[in-house]
Short mmCIF file of C-alpha atoms in Angstrom, two decimals:
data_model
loop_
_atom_site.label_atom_id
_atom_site.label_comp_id
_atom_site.label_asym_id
_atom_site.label_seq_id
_atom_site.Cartn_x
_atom_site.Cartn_y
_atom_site.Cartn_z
CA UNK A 1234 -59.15 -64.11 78.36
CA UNK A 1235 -57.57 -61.56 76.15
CA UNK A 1236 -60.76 -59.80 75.83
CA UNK A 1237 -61.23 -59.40 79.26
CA UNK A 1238 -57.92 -58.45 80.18
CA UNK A 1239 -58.16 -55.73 77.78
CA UNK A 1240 -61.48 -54.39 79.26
CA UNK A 1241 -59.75 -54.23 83.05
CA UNK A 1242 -56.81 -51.89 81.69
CA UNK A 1243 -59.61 -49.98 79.77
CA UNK A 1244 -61.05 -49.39 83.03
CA UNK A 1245 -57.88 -48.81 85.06
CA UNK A 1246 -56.95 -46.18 82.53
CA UNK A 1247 -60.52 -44.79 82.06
CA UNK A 1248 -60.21 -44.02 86.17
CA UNK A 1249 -56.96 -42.95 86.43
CA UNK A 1250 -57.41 -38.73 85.54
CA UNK A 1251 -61.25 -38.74 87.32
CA UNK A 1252 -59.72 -40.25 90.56
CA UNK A 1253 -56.28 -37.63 90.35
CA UNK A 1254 -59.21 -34.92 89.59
CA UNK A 1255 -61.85 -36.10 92.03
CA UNK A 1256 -58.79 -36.34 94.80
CA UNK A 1257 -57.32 -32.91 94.28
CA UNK A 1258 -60.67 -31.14 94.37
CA UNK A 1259 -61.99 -32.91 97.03
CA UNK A 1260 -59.19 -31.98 98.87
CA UNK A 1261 -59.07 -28.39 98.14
CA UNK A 1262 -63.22 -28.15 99.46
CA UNK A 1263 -61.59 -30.00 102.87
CA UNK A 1264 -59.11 -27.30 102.94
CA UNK A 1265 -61.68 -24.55 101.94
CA UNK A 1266 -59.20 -23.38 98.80
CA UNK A 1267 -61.42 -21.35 96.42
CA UNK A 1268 -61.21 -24.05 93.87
CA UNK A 1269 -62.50 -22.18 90.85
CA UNK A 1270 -60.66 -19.29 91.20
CA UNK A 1271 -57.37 -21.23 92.14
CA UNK A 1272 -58.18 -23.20 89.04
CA UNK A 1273 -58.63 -19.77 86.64
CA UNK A 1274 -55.05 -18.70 88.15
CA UNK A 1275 -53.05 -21.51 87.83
CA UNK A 1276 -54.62 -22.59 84.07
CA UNK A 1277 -53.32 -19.05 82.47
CA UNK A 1278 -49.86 -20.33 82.42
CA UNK A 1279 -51.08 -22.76 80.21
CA UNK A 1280 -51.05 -20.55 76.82
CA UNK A 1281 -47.10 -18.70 77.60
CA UNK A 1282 -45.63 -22.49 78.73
CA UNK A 1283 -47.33 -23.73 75.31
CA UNK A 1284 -45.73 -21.06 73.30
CA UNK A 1285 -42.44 -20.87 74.93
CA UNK A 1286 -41.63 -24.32 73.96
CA UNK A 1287 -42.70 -24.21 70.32
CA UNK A 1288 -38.68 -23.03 69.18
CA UNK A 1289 -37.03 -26.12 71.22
CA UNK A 1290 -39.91 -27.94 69.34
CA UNK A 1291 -39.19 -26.97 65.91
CA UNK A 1292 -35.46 -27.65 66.63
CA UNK A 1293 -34.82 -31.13 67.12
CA UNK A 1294 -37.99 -32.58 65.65
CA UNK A 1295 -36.82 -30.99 62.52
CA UNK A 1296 -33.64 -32.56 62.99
CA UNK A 1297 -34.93 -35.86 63.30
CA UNK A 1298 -37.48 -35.55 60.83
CA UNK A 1299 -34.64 -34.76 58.11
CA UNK A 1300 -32.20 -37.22 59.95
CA UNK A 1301 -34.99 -40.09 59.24
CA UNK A 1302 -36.13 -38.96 55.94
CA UNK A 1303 -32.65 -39.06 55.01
CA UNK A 1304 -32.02 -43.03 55.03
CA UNK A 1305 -29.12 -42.31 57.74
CA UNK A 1306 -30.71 -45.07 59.83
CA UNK A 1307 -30.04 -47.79 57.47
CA UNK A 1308 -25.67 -46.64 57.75
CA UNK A 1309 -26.31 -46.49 61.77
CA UNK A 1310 -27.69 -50.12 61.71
CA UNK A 1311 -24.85 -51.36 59.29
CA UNK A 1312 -22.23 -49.88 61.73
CA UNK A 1313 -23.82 -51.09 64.82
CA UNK A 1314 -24.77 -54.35 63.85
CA UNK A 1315 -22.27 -56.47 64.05
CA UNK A 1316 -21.87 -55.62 67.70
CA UNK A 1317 -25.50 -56.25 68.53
CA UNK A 1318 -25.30 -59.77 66.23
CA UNK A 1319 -22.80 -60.76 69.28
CA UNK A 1320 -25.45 -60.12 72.24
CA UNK A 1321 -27.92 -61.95 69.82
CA UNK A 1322 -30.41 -58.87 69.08
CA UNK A 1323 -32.47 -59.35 66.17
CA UNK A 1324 -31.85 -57.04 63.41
CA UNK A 1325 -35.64 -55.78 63.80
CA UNK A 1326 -35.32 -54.96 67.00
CA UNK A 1327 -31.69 -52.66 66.97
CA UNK A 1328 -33.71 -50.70 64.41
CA UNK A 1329 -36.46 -49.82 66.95
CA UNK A 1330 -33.54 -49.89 70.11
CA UNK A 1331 -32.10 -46.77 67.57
CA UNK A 1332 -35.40 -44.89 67.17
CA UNK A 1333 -36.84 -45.04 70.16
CA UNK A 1334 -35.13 -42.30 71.64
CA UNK A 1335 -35.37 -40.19 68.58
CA UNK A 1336 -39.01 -40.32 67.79
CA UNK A 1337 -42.15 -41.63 69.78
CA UNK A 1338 -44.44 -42.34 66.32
CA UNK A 1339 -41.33 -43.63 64.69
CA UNK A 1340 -40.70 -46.47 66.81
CA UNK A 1341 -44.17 -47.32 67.31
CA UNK A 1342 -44.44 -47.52 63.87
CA UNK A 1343 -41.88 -49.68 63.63
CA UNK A 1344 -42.99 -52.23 65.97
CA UNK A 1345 -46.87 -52.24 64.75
CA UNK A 1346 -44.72 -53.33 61.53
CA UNK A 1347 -42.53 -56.00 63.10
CA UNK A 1348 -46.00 -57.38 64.99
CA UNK A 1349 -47.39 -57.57 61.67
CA UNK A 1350 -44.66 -59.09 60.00
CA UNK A 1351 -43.22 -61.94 62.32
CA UNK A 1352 -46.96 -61.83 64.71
CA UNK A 1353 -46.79 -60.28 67.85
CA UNK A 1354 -46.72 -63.24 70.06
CA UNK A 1355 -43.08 -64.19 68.22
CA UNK A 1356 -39.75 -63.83 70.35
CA UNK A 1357 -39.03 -60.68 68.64
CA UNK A 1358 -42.80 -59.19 68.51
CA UNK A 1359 -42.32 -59.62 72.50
CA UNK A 1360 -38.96 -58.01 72.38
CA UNK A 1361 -39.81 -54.73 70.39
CA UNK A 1362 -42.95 -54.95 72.81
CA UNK A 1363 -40.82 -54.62 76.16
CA UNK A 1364 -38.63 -52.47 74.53
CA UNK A 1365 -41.07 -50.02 73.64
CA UNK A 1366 -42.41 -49.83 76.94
CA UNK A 1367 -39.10 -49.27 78.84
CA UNK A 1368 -37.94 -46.02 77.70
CA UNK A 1369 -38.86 -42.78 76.03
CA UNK A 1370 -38.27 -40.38 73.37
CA UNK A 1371 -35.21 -39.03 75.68
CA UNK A 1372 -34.19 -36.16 73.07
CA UNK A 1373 -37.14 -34.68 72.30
CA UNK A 1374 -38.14 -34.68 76.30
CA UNK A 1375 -34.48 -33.12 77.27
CA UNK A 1376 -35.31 -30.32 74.23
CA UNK A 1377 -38.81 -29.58 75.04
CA UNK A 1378 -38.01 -29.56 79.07
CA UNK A 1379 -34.84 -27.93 79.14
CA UNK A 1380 -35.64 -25.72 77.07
CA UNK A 1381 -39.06 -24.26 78.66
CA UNK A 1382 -37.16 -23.08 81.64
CA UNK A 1383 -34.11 -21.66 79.41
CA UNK A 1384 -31.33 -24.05 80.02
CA UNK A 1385 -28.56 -23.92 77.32
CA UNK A 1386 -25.82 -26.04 79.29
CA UNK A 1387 -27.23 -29.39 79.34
CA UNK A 1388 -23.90 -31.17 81.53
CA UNK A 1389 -24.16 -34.82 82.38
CA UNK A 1390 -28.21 -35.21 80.60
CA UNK A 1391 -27.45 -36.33 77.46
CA UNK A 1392 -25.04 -39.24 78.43
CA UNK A 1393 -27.23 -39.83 81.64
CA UNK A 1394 -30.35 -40.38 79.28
CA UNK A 1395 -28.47 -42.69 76.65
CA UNK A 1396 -26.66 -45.01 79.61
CA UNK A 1397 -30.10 -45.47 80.56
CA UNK A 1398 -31.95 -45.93 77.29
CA UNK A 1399 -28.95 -48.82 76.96
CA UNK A 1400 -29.38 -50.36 80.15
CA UNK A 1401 -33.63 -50.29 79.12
CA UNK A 1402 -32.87 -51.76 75.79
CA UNK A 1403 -30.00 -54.45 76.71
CA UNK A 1404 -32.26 -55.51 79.90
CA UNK A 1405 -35.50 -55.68 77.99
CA UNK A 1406 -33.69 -57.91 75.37
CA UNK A 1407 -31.82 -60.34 78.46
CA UNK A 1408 -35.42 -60.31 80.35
CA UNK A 1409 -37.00 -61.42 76.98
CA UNK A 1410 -34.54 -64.36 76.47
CA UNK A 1411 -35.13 -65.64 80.27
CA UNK A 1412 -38.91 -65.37 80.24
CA UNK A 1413 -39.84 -66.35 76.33
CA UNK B 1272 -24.02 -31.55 74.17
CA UNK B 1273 -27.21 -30.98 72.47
CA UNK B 1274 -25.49 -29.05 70.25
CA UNK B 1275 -23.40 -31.83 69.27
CA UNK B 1276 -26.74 -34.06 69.00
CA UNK B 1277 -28.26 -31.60 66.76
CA UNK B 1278 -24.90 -30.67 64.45
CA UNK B 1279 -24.63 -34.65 63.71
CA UNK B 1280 -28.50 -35.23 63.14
CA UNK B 1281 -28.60 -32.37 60.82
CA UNK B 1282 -25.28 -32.93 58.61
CA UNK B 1283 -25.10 -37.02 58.92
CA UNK B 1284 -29.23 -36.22 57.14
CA UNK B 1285 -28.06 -33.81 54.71
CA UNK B 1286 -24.97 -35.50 53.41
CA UNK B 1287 -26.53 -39.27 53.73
CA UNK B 1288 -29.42 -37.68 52.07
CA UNK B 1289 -27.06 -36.03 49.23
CA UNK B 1290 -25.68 -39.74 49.12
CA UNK B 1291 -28.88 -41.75 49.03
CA UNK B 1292 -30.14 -39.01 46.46
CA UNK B 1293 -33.05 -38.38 48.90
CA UNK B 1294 -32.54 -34.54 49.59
CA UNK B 1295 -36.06 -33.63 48.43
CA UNK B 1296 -37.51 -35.88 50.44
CA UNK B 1297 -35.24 -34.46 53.74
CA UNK B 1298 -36.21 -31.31 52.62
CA UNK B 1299 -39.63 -32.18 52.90
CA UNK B 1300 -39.69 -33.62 55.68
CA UNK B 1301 -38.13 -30.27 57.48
CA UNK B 1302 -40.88 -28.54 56.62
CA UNK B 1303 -43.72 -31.06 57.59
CA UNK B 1304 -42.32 -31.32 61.04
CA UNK B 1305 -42.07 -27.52 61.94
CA UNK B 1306 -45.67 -27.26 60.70
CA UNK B 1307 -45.71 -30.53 63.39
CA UNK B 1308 -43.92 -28.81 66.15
CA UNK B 1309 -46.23 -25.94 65.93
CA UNK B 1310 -49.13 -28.20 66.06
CA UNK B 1311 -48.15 -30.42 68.92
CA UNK B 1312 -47.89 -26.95 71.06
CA UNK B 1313 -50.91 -25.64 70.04
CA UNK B 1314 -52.87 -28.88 71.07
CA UNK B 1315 -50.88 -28.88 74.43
CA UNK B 1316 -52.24 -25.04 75.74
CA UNK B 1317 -55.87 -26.48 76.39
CA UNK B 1318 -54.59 -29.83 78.72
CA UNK B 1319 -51.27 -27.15 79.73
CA UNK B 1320 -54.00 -25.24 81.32
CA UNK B 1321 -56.24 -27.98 82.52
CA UNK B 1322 -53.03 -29.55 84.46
CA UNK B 1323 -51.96 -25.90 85.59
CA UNK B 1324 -54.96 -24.98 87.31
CA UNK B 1325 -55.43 -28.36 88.76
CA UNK B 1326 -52.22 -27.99 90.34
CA UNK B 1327 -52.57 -24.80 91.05
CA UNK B 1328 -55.76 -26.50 93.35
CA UNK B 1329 -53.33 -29.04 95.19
CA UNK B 1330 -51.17 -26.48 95.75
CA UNK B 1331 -53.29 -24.32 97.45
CA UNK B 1332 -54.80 -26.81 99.61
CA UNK B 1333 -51.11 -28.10 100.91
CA UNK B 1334 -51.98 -30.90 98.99
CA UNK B 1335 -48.13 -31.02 96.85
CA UNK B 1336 -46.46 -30.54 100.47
CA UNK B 1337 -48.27 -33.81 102.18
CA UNK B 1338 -47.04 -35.58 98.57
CA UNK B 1339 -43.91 -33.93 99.27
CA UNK B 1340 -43.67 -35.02 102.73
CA UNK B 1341 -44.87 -38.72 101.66
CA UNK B 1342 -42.12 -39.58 99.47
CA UNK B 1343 -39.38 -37.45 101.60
CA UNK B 1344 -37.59 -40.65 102.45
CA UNK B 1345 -36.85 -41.49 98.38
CA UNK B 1346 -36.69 -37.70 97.45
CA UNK B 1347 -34.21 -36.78 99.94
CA UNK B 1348 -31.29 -39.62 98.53
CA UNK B 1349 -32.28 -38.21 94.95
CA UNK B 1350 -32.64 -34.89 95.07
CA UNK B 1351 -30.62 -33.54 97.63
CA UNK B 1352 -31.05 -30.27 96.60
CA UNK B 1353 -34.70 -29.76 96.56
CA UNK B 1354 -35.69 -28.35 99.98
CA UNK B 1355 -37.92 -30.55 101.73
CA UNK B 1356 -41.81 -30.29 101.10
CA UNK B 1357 -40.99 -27.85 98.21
CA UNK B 1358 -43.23 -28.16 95.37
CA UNK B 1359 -41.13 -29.29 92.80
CA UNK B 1360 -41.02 -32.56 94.96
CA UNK B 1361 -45.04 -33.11 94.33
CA UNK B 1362 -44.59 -32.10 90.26
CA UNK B 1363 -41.82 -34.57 90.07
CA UNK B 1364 -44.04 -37.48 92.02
CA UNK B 1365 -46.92 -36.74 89.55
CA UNK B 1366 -44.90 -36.93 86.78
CA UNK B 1367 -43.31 -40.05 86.86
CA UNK B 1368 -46.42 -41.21 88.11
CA UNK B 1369 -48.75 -40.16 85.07
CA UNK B 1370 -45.34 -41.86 83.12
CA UNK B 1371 -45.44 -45.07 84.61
CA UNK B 1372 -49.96 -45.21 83.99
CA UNK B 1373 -48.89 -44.25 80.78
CA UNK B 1374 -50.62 -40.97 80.76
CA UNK B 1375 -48.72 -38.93 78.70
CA UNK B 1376 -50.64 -36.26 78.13
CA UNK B 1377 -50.86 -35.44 81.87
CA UNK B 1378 -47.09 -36.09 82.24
CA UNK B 1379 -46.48 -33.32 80.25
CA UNK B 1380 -47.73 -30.64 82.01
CA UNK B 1381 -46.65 -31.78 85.66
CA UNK B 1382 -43.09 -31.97 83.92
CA UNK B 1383 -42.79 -29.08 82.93
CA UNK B 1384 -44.21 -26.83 85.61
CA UNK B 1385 -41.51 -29.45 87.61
CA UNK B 1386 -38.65 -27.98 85.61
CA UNK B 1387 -40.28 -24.32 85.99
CA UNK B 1388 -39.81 -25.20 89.98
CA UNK B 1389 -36.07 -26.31 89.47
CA UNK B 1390 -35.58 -23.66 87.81
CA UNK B 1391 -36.38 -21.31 90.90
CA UNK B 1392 -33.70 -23.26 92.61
CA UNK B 1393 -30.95 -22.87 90.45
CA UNK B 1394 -28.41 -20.90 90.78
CA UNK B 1395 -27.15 -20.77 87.61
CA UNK B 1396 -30.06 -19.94 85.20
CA UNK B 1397 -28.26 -21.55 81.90
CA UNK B 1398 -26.97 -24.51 83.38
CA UNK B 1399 -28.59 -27.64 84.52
CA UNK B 1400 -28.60 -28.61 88.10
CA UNK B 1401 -28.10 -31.77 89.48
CA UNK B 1402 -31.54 -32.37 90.48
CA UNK B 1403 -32.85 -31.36 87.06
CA UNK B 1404 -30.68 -33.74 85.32
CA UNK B 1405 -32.24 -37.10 87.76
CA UNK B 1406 -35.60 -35.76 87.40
CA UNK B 1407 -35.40 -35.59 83.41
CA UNK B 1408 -32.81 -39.16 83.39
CA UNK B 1409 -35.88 -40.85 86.01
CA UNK B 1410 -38.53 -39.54 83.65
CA UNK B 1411 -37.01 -40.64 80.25
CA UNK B 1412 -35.71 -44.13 81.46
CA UNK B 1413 -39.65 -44.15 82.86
CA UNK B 1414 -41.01 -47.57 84.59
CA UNK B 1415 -43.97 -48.63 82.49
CA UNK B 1416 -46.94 -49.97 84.93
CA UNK B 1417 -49.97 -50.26 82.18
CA UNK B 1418 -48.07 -49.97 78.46
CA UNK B 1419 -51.57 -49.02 77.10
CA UNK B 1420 -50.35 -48.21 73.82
CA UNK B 1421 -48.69 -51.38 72.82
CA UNK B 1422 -50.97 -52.96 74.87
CA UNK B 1423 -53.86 -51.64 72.32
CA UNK B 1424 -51.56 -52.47 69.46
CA UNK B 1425 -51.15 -56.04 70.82
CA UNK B 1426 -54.89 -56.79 70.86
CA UNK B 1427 -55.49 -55.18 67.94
CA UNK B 1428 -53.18 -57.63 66.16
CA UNK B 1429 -54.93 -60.43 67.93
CA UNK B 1430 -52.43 -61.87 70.37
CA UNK B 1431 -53.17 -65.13 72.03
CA UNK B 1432 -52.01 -62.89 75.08
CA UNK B 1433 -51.24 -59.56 75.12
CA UNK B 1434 -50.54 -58.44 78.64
CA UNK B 1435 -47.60 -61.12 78.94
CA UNK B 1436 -45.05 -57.93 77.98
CA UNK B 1437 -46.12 -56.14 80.94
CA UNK B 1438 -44.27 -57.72 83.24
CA UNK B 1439 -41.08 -57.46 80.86
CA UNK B 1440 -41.70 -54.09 79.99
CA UNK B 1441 -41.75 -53.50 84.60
CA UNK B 1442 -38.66 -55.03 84.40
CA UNK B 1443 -36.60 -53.50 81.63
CA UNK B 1444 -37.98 -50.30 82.90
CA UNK B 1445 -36.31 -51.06 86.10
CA UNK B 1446 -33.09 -51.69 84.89
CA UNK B 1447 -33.24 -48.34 82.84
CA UNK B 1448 -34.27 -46.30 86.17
CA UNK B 1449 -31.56 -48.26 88.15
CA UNK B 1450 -28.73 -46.90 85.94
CA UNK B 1451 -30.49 -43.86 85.00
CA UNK B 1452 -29.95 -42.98 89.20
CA UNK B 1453 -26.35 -44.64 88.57
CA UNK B 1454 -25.20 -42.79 85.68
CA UNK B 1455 -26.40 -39.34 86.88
CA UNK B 1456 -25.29 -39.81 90.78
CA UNK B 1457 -21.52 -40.95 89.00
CA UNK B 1458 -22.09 -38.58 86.44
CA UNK B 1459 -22.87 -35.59 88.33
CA UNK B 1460 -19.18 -35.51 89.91
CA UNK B 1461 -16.77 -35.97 86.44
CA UNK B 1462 -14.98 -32.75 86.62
CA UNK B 1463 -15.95 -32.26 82.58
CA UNK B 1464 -19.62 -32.21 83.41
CA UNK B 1465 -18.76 -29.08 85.57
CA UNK B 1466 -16.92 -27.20 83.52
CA UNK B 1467 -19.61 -24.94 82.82
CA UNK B 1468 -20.45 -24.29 86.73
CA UNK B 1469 -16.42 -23.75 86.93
CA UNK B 1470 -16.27 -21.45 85.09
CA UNK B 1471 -19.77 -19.51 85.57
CA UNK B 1472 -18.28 -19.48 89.30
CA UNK B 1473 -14.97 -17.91 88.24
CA UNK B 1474 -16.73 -15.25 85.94
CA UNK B 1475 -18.50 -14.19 89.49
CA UNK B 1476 -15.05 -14.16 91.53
CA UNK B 1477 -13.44 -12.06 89.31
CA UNK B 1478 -16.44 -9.59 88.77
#
């Protein structure tokens, strides 16, 4: 069962970029678009938007490489805690509610681990699962996007971002108790 | 505000660090990830350019304004802002949608050439517009369709079922888009998220 589950999203995923690619070419022969120089033209931005980002890059994963390697995550989960003890999140899981915004590899790592530890069909293997899935690494996206166009007033992103990371993390964790 | 973000990741690391005794090992790990920064742009310019000159393709053929045109009903409540069958609509829709098949390295690319369209829109070339703020609060509160990474990790670990988190993971996801529109629509109006365009706008009057 598991097997073949796993071989349908290996095909649903293997499809996915020839069908967007098939589509968008096909469509550009219907329209008569010179598809191989349109191609050429558009793919040169490629190289400056690469390069342009590489400062907003170095910024904040530095930050949260040191802020990691540091053992700072170990105070924020002391602090924070006792609050999450009262909504009844496992300790595992606030650690990987914490890094997933800051770091992608981080919190996978850190849910591989839990899987491993407690097995990944346990209450909280399914809970750092969902969680996982329901949000993203929102600082190093609002960095990396902001700054390829040159933003340097970020207003209402930052909060935005979090309130919804939150919302993710608290409704993952709610959904989890109803269905498991 | 990212300044603030970045001011208390950098000195909570370096004085926990100082505290924990683990400085060389912060120190370390500075360097490692701006060699890593530099590497993770490097291998984006080959699928940066793939992406851009697909686009580039759909463009051409009027292919982003029929996209645009498709999701006008949705885009118009979000993004008030955008003009309608601009192309920033159709980067937006692919986007999110290489987010929620979990194709990340695709997402990239369509994001940012999404933001380079916002950009044109803006008014104000340093601040953030209300339509780039959604798009990045929609894309980082992302619904999940196929998780195929955890999914992978799942079976790799041997569970007796493995997809049983995707419908979870839908789920959560929507509750993290719902007040991701929330936040940024109630958001968008607090008088000390505008300060900046306040006084950008008063900087004009008086020039």
């Amino acid at each position: 069962m598991s097997e073949m589950f796993g071989r349908v999203v290996g095909i649903a995923s293997d499809l996915a970029i020839p069908f967007v690619l098939i589509l968008i070419i096909g469509y550009g022969v219907a329209k008569r678009v010179k598809i191989y120089e349109a191609f050429v033209d558009g793919a040169k931005g490629g190289f400056e938007v690469a390069i342009k980002i590489i400062p907003f890059l170095v910024a904040i994963l530095v930050a949260i490489g040191m802020f990691r390697a540091s053992g700072a995550m170990d105070f924020l989960i002391a602090i924070i805690s006792p609050l999450t003890d009262l909504i009844g999140l496992p300790a595992e899981a606030l650690t990987v509610a914490l890094m997933r915004p800051l770091s992608g590899s981080g919190s996978l790592g850190l849910v591989t681990e839990i899987m491993q530890t407690h097995g990944p069909d346990s209450f909280v293997g399914r809970l750092v699962s969902t969680m996982y899935g329901s949000t993203e690494t929102t600082f190093y996206v609002l960095a990396v996007y902001f700054g390829s166009v040159g933003i340097k007033k970020t207003r209402h992103a930052v909060p935005a971002g979090l309130l919804a990371d939150a919302a993710g993390l608290i409704g993952a964790l709610l959904i989890c108790k109803l269905v498991f | 505000m990212l300044n603030y973000v970045w001011l208390f990741l950098m000195a909570t690391s370096i004085v926990v660090g100082a505290i924990n005794g683990k400085l060389p090992e912060v120190t370390k790990a500075a360097f490692s990830m701006a060699e890593t920064s530099v590497k993770i742009a490097f291998g984006l310019i080959g699928v940066m350019a793939l992406w851009l000159g697909i686009m580039k393709i759909a463009e051409e053929s009027g292919l982003t304004s029929v996209l645009a045109k498709l999701i006008r009903p949705v885009s118009k409540r979000l993004f008030p802002d955008i003009p309608e069958d601009h192309p920033a609509i159709a980067s937006i829709l692919l986007n999110l949608s290489a987010n929620w098949l979990g194709l990340s390295n695709a997402a990239t690319p369509f994001g940012l050439k999404a933001m380079e369209e916002l950009q044109e829109l803006n008014e104000n070339k340093e601040v953030a517009s209300n339509s780039m703020v959604t798009f990045l609060a929609l894309n980082t509160a992302a619904i999940t369709l196929i998780p195929a990474t955890i999914l992978g990790v799942r079976i790799s670990l041997d569970s007796q079922s493995p997809q049983e988190i995707i419908g979870t993971t839908i789920l959560a996801g929507v509750c993290a888009t719902t007040m991701a529109i929330i936040a940024t629509k109630v958001l968008q109006r607090m008088p000390i998220f505008n300060r900046e365009l306040a006084n950008e706008a008063m900087a004009a009057k008086e020039q």
